[in-house]
mmCIF file of C-alpha atoms and ligand atoms in Angstrom:
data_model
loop_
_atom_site.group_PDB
_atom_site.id
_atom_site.type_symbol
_atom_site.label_atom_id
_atom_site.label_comp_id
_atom_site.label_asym_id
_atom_site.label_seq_id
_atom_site.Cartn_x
_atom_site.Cartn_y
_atom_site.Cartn_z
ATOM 1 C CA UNK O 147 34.459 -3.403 -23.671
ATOM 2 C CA UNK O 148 32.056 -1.030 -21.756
ATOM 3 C CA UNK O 149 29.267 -4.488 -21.207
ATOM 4 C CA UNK O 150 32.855 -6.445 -19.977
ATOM 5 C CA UNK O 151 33.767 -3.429 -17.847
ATOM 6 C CA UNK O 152 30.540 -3.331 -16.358
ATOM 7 C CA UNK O 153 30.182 -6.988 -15.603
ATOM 8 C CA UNK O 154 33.685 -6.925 -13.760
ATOM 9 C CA UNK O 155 33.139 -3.620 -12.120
ATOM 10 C CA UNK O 156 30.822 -4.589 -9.847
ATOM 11 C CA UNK O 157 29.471 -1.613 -7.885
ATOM 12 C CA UNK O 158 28.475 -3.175 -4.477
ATOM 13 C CA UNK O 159 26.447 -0.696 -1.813
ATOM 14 C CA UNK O 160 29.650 -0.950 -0.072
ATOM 15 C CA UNK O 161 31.855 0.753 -2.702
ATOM 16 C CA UNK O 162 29.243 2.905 -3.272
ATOM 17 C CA UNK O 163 28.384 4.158 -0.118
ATOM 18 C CA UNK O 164 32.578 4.765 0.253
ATOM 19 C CA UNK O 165 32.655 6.755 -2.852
ATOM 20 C CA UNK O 166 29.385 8.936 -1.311
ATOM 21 C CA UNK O 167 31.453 8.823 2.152
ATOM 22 C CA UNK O 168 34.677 10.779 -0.025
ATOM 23 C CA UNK O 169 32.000 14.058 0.725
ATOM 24 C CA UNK O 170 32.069 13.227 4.572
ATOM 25 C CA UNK O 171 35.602 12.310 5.428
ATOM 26 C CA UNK O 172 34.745 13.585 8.729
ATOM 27 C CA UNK O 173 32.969 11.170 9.132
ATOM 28 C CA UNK O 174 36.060 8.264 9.594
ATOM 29 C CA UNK O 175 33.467 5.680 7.956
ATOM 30 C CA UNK O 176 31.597 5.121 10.832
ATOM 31 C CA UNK O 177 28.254 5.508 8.573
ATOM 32 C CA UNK O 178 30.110 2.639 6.427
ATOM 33 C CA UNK O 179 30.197 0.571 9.375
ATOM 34 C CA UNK O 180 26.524 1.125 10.420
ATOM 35 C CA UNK O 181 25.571 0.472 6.839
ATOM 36 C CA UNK O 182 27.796 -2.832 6.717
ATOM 37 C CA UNK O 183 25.570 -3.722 10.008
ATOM 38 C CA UNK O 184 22.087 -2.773 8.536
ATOM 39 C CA UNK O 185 23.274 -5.022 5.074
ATOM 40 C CA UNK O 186 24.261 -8.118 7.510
ATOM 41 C CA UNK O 187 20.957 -7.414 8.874
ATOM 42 C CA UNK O 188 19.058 -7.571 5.323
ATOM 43 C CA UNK O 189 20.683 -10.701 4.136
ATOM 44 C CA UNK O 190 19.613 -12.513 7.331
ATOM 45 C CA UNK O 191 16.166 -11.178 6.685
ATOM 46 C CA UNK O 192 16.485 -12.462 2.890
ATOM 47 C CA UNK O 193 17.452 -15.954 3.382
ATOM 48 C CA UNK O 194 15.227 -16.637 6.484
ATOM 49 C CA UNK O 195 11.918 -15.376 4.518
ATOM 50 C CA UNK O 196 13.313 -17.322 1.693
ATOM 51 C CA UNK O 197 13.624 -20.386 3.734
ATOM 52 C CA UNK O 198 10.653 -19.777 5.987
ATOM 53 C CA UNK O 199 7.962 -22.210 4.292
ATOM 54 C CA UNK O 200 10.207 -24.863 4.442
ATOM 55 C CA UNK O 201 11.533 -23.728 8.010
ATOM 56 C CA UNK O 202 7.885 -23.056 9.494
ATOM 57 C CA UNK O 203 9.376 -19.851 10.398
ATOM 58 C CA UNK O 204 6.358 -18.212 9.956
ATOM 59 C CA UNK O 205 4.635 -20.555 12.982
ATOM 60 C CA UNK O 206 3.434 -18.352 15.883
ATOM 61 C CA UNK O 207 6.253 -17.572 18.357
ATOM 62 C CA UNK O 208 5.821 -20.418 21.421
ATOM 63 C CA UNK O 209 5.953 -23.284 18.895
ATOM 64 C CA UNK O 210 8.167 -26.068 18.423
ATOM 65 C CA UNK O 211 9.875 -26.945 14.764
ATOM 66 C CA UNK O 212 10.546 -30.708 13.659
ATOM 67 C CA UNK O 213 14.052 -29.980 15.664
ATOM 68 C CA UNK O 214 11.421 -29.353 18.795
ATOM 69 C CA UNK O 215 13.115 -25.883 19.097
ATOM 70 C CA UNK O 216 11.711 -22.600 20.317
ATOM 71 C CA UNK O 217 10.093 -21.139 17.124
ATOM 72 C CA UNK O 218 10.151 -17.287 16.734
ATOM 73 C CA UNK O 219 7.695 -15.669 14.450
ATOM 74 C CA UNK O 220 9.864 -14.278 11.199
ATOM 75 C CA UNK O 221 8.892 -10.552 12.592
ATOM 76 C CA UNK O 222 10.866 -11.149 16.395
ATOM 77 C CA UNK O 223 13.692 -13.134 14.995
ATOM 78 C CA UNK O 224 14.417 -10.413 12.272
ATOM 79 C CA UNK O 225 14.119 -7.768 15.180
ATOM 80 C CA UNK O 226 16.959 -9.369 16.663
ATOM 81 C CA UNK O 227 18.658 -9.739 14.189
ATOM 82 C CA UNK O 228 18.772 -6.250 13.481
ATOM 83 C CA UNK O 229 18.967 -4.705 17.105
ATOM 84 C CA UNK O 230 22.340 -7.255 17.792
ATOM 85 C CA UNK O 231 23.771 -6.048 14.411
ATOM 86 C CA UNK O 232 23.277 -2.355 15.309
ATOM 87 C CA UNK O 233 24.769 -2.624 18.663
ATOM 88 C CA UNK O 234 27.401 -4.703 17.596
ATOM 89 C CA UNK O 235 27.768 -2.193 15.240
ATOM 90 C CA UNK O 236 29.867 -0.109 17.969
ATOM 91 C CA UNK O 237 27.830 3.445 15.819
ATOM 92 C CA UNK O 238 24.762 3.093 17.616
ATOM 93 C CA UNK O 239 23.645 5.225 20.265
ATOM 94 C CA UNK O 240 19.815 4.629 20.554
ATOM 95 C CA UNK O 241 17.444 2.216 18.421
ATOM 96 C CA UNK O 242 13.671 2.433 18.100
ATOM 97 C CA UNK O 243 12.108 -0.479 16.706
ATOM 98 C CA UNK O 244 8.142 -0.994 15.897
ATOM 99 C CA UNK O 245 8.804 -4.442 17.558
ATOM 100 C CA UNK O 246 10.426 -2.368 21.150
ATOM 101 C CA UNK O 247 7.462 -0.598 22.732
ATOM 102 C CA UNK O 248 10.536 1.382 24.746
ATOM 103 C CA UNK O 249 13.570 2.559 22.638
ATOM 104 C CA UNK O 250 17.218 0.764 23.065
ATOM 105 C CA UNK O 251 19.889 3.121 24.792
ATOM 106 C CA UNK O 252 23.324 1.275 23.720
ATOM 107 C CA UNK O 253 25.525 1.126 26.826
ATOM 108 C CA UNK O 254 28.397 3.275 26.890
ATOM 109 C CA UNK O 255 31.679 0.866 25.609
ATOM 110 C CA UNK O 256 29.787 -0.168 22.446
ATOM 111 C CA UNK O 257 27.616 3.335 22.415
ATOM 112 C CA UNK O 258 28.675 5.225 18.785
ATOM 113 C CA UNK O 259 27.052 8.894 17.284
ATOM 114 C CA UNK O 260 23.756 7.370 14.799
ATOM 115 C CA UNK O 261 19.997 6.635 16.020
ATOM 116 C CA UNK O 262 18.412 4.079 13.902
ATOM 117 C CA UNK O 263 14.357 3.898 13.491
ATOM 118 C CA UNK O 264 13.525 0.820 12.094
ATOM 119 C CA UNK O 265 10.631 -1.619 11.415
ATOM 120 C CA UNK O 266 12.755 -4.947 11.249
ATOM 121 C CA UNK O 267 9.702 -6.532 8.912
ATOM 122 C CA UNK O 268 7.072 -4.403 7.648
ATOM 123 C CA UNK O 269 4.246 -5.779 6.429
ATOM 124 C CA UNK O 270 5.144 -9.285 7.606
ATOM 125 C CA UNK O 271 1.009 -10.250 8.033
ATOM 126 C CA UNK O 272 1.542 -10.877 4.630
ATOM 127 C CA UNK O 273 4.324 -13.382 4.324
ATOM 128 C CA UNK O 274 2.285 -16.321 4.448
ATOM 129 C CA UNK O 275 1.091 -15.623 1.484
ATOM 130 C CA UNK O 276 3.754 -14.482 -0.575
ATOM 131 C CA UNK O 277 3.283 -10.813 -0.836
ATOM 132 C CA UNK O 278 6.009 -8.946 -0.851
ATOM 133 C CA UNK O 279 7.566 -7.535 2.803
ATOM 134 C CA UNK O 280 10.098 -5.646 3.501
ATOM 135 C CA UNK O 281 13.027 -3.732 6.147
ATOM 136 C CA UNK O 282 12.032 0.251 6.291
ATOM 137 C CA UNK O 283 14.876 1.817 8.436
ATOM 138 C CA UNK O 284 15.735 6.161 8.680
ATOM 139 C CA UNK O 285 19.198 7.357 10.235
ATOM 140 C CA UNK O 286 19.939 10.343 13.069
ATOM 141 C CA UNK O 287 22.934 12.110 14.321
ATOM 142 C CA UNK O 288 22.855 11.980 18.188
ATOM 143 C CA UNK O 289 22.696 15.702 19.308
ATOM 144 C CA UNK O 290 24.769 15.606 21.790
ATOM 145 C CA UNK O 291 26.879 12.558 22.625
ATOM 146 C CA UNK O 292 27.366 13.523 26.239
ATOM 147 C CA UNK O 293 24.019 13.322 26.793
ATOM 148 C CA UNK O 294 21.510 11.220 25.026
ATOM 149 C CA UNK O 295 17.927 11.321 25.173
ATOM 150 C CA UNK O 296 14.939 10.322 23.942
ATOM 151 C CA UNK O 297 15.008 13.872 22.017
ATOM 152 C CA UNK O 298 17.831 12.543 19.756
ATOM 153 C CA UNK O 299 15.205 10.582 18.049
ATOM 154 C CA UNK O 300 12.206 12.723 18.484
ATOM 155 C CA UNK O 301 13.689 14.942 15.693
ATOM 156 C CA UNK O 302 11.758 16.379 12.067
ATOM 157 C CA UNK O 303 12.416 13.685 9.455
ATOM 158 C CA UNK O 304 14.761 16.905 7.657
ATOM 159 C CA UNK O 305 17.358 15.566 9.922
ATOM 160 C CA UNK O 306 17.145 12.651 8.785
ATOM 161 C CA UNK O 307 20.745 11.603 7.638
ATOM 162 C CA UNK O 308 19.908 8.665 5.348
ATOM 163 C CA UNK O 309 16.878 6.136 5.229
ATOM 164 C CA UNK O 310 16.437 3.773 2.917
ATOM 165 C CA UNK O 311 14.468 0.175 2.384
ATOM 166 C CA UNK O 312 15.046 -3.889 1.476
ATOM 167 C CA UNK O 313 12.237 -5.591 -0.225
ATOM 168 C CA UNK O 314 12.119 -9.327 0.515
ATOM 169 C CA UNK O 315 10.567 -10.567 -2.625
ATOM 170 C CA UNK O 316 11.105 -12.696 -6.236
ATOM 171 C CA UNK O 317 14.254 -10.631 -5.932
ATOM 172 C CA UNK O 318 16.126 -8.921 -2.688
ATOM 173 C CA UNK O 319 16.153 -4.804 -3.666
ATOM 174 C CA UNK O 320 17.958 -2.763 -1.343
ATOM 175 C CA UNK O 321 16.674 1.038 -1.827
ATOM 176 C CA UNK O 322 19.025 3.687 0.072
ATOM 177 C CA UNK O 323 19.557 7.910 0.047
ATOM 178 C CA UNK O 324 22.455 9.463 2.382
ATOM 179 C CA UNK O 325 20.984 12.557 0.913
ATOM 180 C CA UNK O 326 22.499 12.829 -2.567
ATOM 181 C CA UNK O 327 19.956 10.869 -4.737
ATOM 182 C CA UNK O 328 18.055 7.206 -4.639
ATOM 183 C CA UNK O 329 19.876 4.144 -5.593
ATOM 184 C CA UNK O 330 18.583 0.719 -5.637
ATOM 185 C CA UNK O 331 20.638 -2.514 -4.877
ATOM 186 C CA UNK O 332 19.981 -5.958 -5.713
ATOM 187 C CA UNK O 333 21.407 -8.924 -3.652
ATOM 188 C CA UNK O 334 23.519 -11.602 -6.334
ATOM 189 C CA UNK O 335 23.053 -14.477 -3.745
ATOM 190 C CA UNK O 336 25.676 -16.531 -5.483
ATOM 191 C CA UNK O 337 28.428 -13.522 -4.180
ATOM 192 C CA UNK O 338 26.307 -12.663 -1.191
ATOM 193 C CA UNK O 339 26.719 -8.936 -2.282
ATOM 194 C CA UNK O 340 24.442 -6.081 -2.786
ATOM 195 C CA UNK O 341 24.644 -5.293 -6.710
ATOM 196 C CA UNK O 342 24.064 -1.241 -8.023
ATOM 197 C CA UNK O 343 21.346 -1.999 -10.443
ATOM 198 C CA UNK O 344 18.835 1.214 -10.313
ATOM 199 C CA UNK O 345 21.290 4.120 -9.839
ATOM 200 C CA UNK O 346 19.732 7.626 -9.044
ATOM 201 C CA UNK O 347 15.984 6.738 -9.213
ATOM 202 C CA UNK O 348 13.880 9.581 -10.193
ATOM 203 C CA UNK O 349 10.216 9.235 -9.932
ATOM 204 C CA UNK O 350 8.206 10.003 -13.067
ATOM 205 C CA UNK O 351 6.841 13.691 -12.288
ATOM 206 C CA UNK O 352 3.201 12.233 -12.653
ATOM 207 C CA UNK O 353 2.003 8.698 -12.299
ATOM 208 C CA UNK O 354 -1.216 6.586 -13.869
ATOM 209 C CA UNK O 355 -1.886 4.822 -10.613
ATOM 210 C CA UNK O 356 -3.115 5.466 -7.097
ATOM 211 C CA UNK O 357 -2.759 3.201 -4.200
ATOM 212 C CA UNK O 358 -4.961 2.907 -1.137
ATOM 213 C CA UNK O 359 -7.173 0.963 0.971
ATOM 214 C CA UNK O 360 -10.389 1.917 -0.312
ATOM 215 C CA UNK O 361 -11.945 -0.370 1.860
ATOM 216 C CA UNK O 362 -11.928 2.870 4.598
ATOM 217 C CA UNK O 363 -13.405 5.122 2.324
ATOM 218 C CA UNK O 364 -16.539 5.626 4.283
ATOM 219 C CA UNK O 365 -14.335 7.031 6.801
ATOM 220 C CA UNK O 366 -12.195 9.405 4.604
ATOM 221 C CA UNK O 367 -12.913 13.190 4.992
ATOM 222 C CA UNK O 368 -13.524 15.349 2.424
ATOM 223 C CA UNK O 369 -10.194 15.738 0.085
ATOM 224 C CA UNK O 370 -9.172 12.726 0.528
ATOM 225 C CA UNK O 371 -12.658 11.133 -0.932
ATOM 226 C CA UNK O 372 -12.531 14.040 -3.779
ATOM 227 C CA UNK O 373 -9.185 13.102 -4.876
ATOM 228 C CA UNK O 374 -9.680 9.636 -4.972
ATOM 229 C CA UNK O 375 -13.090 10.312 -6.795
ATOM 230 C CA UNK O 376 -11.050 12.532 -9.584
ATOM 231 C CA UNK O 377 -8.700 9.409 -9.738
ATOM 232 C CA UNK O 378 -11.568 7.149 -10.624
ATOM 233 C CA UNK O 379 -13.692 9.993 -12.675
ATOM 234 C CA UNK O 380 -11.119 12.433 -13.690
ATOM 235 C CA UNK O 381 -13.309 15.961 -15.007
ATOM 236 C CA UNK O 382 -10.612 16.777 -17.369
ATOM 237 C CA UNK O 383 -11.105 14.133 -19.891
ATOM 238 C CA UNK O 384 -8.072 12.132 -19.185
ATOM 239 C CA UNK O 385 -8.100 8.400 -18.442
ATOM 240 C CA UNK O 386 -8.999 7.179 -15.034
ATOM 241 C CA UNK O 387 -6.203 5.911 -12.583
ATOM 242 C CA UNK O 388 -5.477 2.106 -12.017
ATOM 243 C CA UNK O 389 -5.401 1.344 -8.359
ATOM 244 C CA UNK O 390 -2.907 -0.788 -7.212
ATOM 245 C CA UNK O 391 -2.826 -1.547 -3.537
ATOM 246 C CA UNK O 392 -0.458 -4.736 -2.076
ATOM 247 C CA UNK O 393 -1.183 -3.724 1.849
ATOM 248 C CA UNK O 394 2.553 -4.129 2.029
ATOM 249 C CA UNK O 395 3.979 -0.866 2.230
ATOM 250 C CA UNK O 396 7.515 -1.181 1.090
ATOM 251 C CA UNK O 397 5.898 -3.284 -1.814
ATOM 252 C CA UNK O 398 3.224 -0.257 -2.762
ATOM 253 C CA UNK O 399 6.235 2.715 -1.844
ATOM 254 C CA UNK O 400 8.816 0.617 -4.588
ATOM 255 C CA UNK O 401 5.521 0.343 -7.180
ATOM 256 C CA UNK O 402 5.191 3.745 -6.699
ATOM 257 C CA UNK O 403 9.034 5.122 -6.767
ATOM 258 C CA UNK O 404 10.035 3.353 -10.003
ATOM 259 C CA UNK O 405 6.424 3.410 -11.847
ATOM 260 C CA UNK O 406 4.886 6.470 -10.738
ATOM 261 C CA UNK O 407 1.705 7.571 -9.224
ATOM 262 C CA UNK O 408 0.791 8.027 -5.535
ATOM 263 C CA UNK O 409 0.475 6.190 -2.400
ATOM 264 C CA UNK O 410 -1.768 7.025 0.443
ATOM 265 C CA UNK O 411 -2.471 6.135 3.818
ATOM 266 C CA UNK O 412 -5.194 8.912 5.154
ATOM 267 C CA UNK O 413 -6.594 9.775 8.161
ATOM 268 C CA UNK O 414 -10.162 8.279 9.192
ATOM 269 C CA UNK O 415 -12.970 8.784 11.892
ATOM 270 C CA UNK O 416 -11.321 5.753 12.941
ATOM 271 C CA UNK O 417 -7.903 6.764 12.913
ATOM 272 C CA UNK O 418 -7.742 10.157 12.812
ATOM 273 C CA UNK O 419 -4.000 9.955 12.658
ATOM 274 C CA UNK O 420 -3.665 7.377 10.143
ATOM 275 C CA UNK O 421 -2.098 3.953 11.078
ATOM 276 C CA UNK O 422 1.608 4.290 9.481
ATOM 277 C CA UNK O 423 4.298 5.208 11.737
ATOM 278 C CA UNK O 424 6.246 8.529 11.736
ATOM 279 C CA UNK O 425 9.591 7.211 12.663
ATOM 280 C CA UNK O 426 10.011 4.224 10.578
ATOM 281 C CA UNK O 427 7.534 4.105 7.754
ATOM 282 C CA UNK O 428 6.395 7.758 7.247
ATOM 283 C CA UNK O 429 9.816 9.547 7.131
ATOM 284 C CA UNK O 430 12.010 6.880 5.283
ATOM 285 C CA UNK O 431 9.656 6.751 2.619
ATOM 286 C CA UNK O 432 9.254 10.613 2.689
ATOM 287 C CA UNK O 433 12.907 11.053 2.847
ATOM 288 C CA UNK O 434 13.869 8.703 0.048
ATOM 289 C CA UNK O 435 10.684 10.565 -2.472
ATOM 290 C CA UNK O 436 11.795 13.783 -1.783
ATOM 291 C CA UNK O 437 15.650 12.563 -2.683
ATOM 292 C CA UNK O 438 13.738 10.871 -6.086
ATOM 293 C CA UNK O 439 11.880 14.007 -6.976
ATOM 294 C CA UNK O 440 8.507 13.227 -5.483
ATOM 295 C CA UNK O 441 6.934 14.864 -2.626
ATOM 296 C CA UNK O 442 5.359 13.631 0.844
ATOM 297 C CA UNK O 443 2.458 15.610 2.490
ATOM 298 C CA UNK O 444 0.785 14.429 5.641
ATOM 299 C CA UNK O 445 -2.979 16.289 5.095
ATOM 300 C CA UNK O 446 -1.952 19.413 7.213
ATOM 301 C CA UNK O 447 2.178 19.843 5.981
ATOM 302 C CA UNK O 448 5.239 18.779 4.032
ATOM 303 C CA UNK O 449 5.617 15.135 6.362
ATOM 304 C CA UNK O 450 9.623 15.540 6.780
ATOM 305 C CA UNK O 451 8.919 19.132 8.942
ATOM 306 C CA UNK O 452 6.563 16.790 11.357
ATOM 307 C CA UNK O 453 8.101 16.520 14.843
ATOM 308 C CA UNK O 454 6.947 13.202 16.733
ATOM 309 C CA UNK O 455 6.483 13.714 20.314
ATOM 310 C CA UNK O 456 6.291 10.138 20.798
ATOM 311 C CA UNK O 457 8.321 7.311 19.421
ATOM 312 C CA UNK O 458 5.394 5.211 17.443
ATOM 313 C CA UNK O 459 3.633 8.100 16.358
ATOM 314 C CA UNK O 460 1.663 7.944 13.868
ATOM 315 C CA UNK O 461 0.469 10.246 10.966
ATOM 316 C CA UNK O 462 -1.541 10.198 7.703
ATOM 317 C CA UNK O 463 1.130 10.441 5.025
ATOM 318 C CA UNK O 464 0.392 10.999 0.874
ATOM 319 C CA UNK O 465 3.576 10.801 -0.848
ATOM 320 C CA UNK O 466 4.773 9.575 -4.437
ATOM 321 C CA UNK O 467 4.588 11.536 -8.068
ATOM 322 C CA UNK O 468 5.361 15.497 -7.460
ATOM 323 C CA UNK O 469 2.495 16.397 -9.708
ATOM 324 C CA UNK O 470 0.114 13.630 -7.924
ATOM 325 C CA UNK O 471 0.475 15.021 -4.716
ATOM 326 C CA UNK O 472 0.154 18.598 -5.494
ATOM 327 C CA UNK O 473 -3.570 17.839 -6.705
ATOM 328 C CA UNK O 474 -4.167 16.465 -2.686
ATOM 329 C CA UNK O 475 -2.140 19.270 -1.267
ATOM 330 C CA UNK O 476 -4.473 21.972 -3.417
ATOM 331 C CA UNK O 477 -7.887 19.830 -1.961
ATOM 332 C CA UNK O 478 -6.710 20.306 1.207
ATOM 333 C CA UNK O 479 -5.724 23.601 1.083
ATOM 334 C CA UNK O 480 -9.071 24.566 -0.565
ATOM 335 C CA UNK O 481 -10.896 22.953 2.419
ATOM 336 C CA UNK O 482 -9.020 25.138 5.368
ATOM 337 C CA UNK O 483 -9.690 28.055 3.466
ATOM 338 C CA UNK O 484 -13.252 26.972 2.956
ATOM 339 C CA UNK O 485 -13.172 26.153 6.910
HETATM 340 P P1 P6P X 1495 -4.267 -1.814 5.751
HETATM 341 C C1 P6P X 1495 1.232 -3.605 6.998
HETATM 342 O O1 P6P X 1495 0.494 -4.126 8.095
HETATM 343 C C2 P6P X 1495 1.212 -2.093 7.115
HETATM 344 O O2 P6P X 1495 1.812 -1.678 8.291
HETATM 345 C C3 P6P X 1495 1.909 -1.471 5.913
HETATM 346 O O3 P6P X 1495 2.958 -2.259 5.463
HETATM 347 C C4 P6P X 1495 0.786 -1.351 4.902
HETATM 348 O O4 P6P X 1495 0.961 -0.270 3.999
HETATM 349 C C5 P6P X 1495 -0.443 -1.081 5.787
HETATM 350 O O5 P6P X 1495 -0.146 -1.628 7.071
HETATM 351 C C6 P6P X 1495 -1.689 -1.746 5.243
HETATM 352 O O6 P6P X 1495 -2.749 -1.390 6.109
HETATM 353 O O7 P6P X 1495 -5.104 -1.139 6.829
HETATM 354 O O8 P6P X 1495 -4.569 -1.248 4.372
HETATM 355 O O9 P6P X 1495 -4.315 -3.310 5.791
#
């Protein structure tokens, strides 16, 4: 009776997200709404990447498909998708998008009380090819609804109000936290519904795997290329690390969240801020490994205390296994109190 019960109690993101909203009944269900918006969004998403070999999709915005329309590259047309969906929405107030340069002030009649940072389709370089992309997205409260500014987004990632993930790939996983735990969704295309199928995701305390680009290493600074060295020749006798490394971050974070290890995107003499974003890849994916029992450290502090001054700032970010990253945090410690 308990398999039949499960089967016909199907636990979509929207039921579940209504039982979480019985601890906010303040909040009318307007963060129900907004999420209803953002899951419209991800379905698009889904079926167009699903469809785009077929659909040329993926041909450079500016051409023409067999119909002779307007192409739009997969990365504009999900943008979009998602800004119309948000505004539509009626609970947006302000919208910053990696594909906006500016951020999106919603006009007044449709203006509602939540900032969304989002990255419409991370990673989507690598669609062509099969890998793995995916929708990163982190939620605000406006401060003050009389008067919104850019400040109501230039906030620490710890008031963050939610954040979560979709990951376009063999399967459609929808990872979200409103703050009480990580739980993981998968889209049944046959009801067109997100499915609970990973609920509370811890991550293991310590992983087996590390995941980087160690084609920057001759850039790294000093912890960074002693960590990675103990990963590959660890002193204490235990096994070396595998390295895993998609260069699709929602693809290496969801690796990482249900299997363990870490994830790292460091600083370089190139970069010495690191290429991911603060708003919309570096806080999500903080927020949602803090909520699984992991931690997220940016090289100089805990990466949800950060406070962007700009809205596609970015910042070095190590995040995944607790253990994992308290072995970076001690290397860097040890080298400001060496400094
Ligand atoms: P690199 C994809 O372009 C992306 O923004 C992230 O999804 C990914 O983690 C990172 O860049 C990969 O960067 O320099 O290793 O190719």
């Amino acid at each position: 009776h308990a398999a039949e019960a499960q089967r016909t109690d199907l636990m979509t993101i929207t039921r579940h997200v209504l039982n979480e909203q019985g601890r906010h009944p303040e909040s009318r269900g307007d963060f129900t709404i907004l999420l209803s918006h953002i899951v419209l969004g991800c379905k698009f998403v889904a079926s167009a990447v699903n469809k785009a070999g077929l659909a040329k999709l993926i041909g450079l915005a500016g051409e023409t498909n067999v119909q002779g329309e307007e192409q739009k590259k997969l990365d504009v047309l999900s943008n979009e998708v998602f800004v119309k969906a948000l505004v539509s929405s009626g609970r947006t107030c302000v919208l910053v998008s990696e594909e906006n340069e500016e951020a999106i002030f919603v006009d007044t009649p449709l203006r509602g009380k939540y900032c969304v940072c989002f990255d419409p389709l991370d990673g989507s370089s690598n669609i062509d090819c099969g890998v793995s992309i995916g929708t990163i997205f982190g939620i605000y409260m406006i401060k003050d609804k009389d008067n919104v500014t850019l400040d109501d987004v230039l906030q620490p990632g710890t008031n963050m109000l939610a954040a979560g993930y979709c990951m376009y790939g063999s399967s459609c996983t929808l990872v979200l936290s409103t703050g009480n735990g990580v739980n993981g969704f998968t889209l049944d295309p046959s009801l067109g519904e997100f499915i609970l199928t990973h609920p509370n995701i811890k991550i293991p305390k310590k992983g087996k795997i590390y995941s980087v680009n160690e084609g920057n290493a001759k850039n790294w600074d000093a912890p960074t290329a002693k960590f990675v060295e103990k990963c590959k020749f660890p002193q204490d006798g235990s096994s070396p690390k595998s390295l895993r490394y998609i260069g699709s971050m929602v693809a290496d974070v969801h690796r990482t969240l249900l299997y363990g290890g870490i994830f790292l995107y460091p600083a370089d003499k190139k970069s010495p801020n690191g290429k991911l974003r603060v708003l919309y890849e570096v806080f999500p994916m903080s927020f949602l490994m803090e909520q699984a029992g992991g931690q997220a450290f940016t090289g100089k502090q805990r990466a949800l205390e950060l406070v962007p001054s700009k809205i596609h700032d970015r910042s070095p970010i190590f995040l995944g296994s607790f253990d994992d990253v308290e072995e970076i945090k001690s290397l860097y410690a040890s080298q400001s109190s060496i400094a």
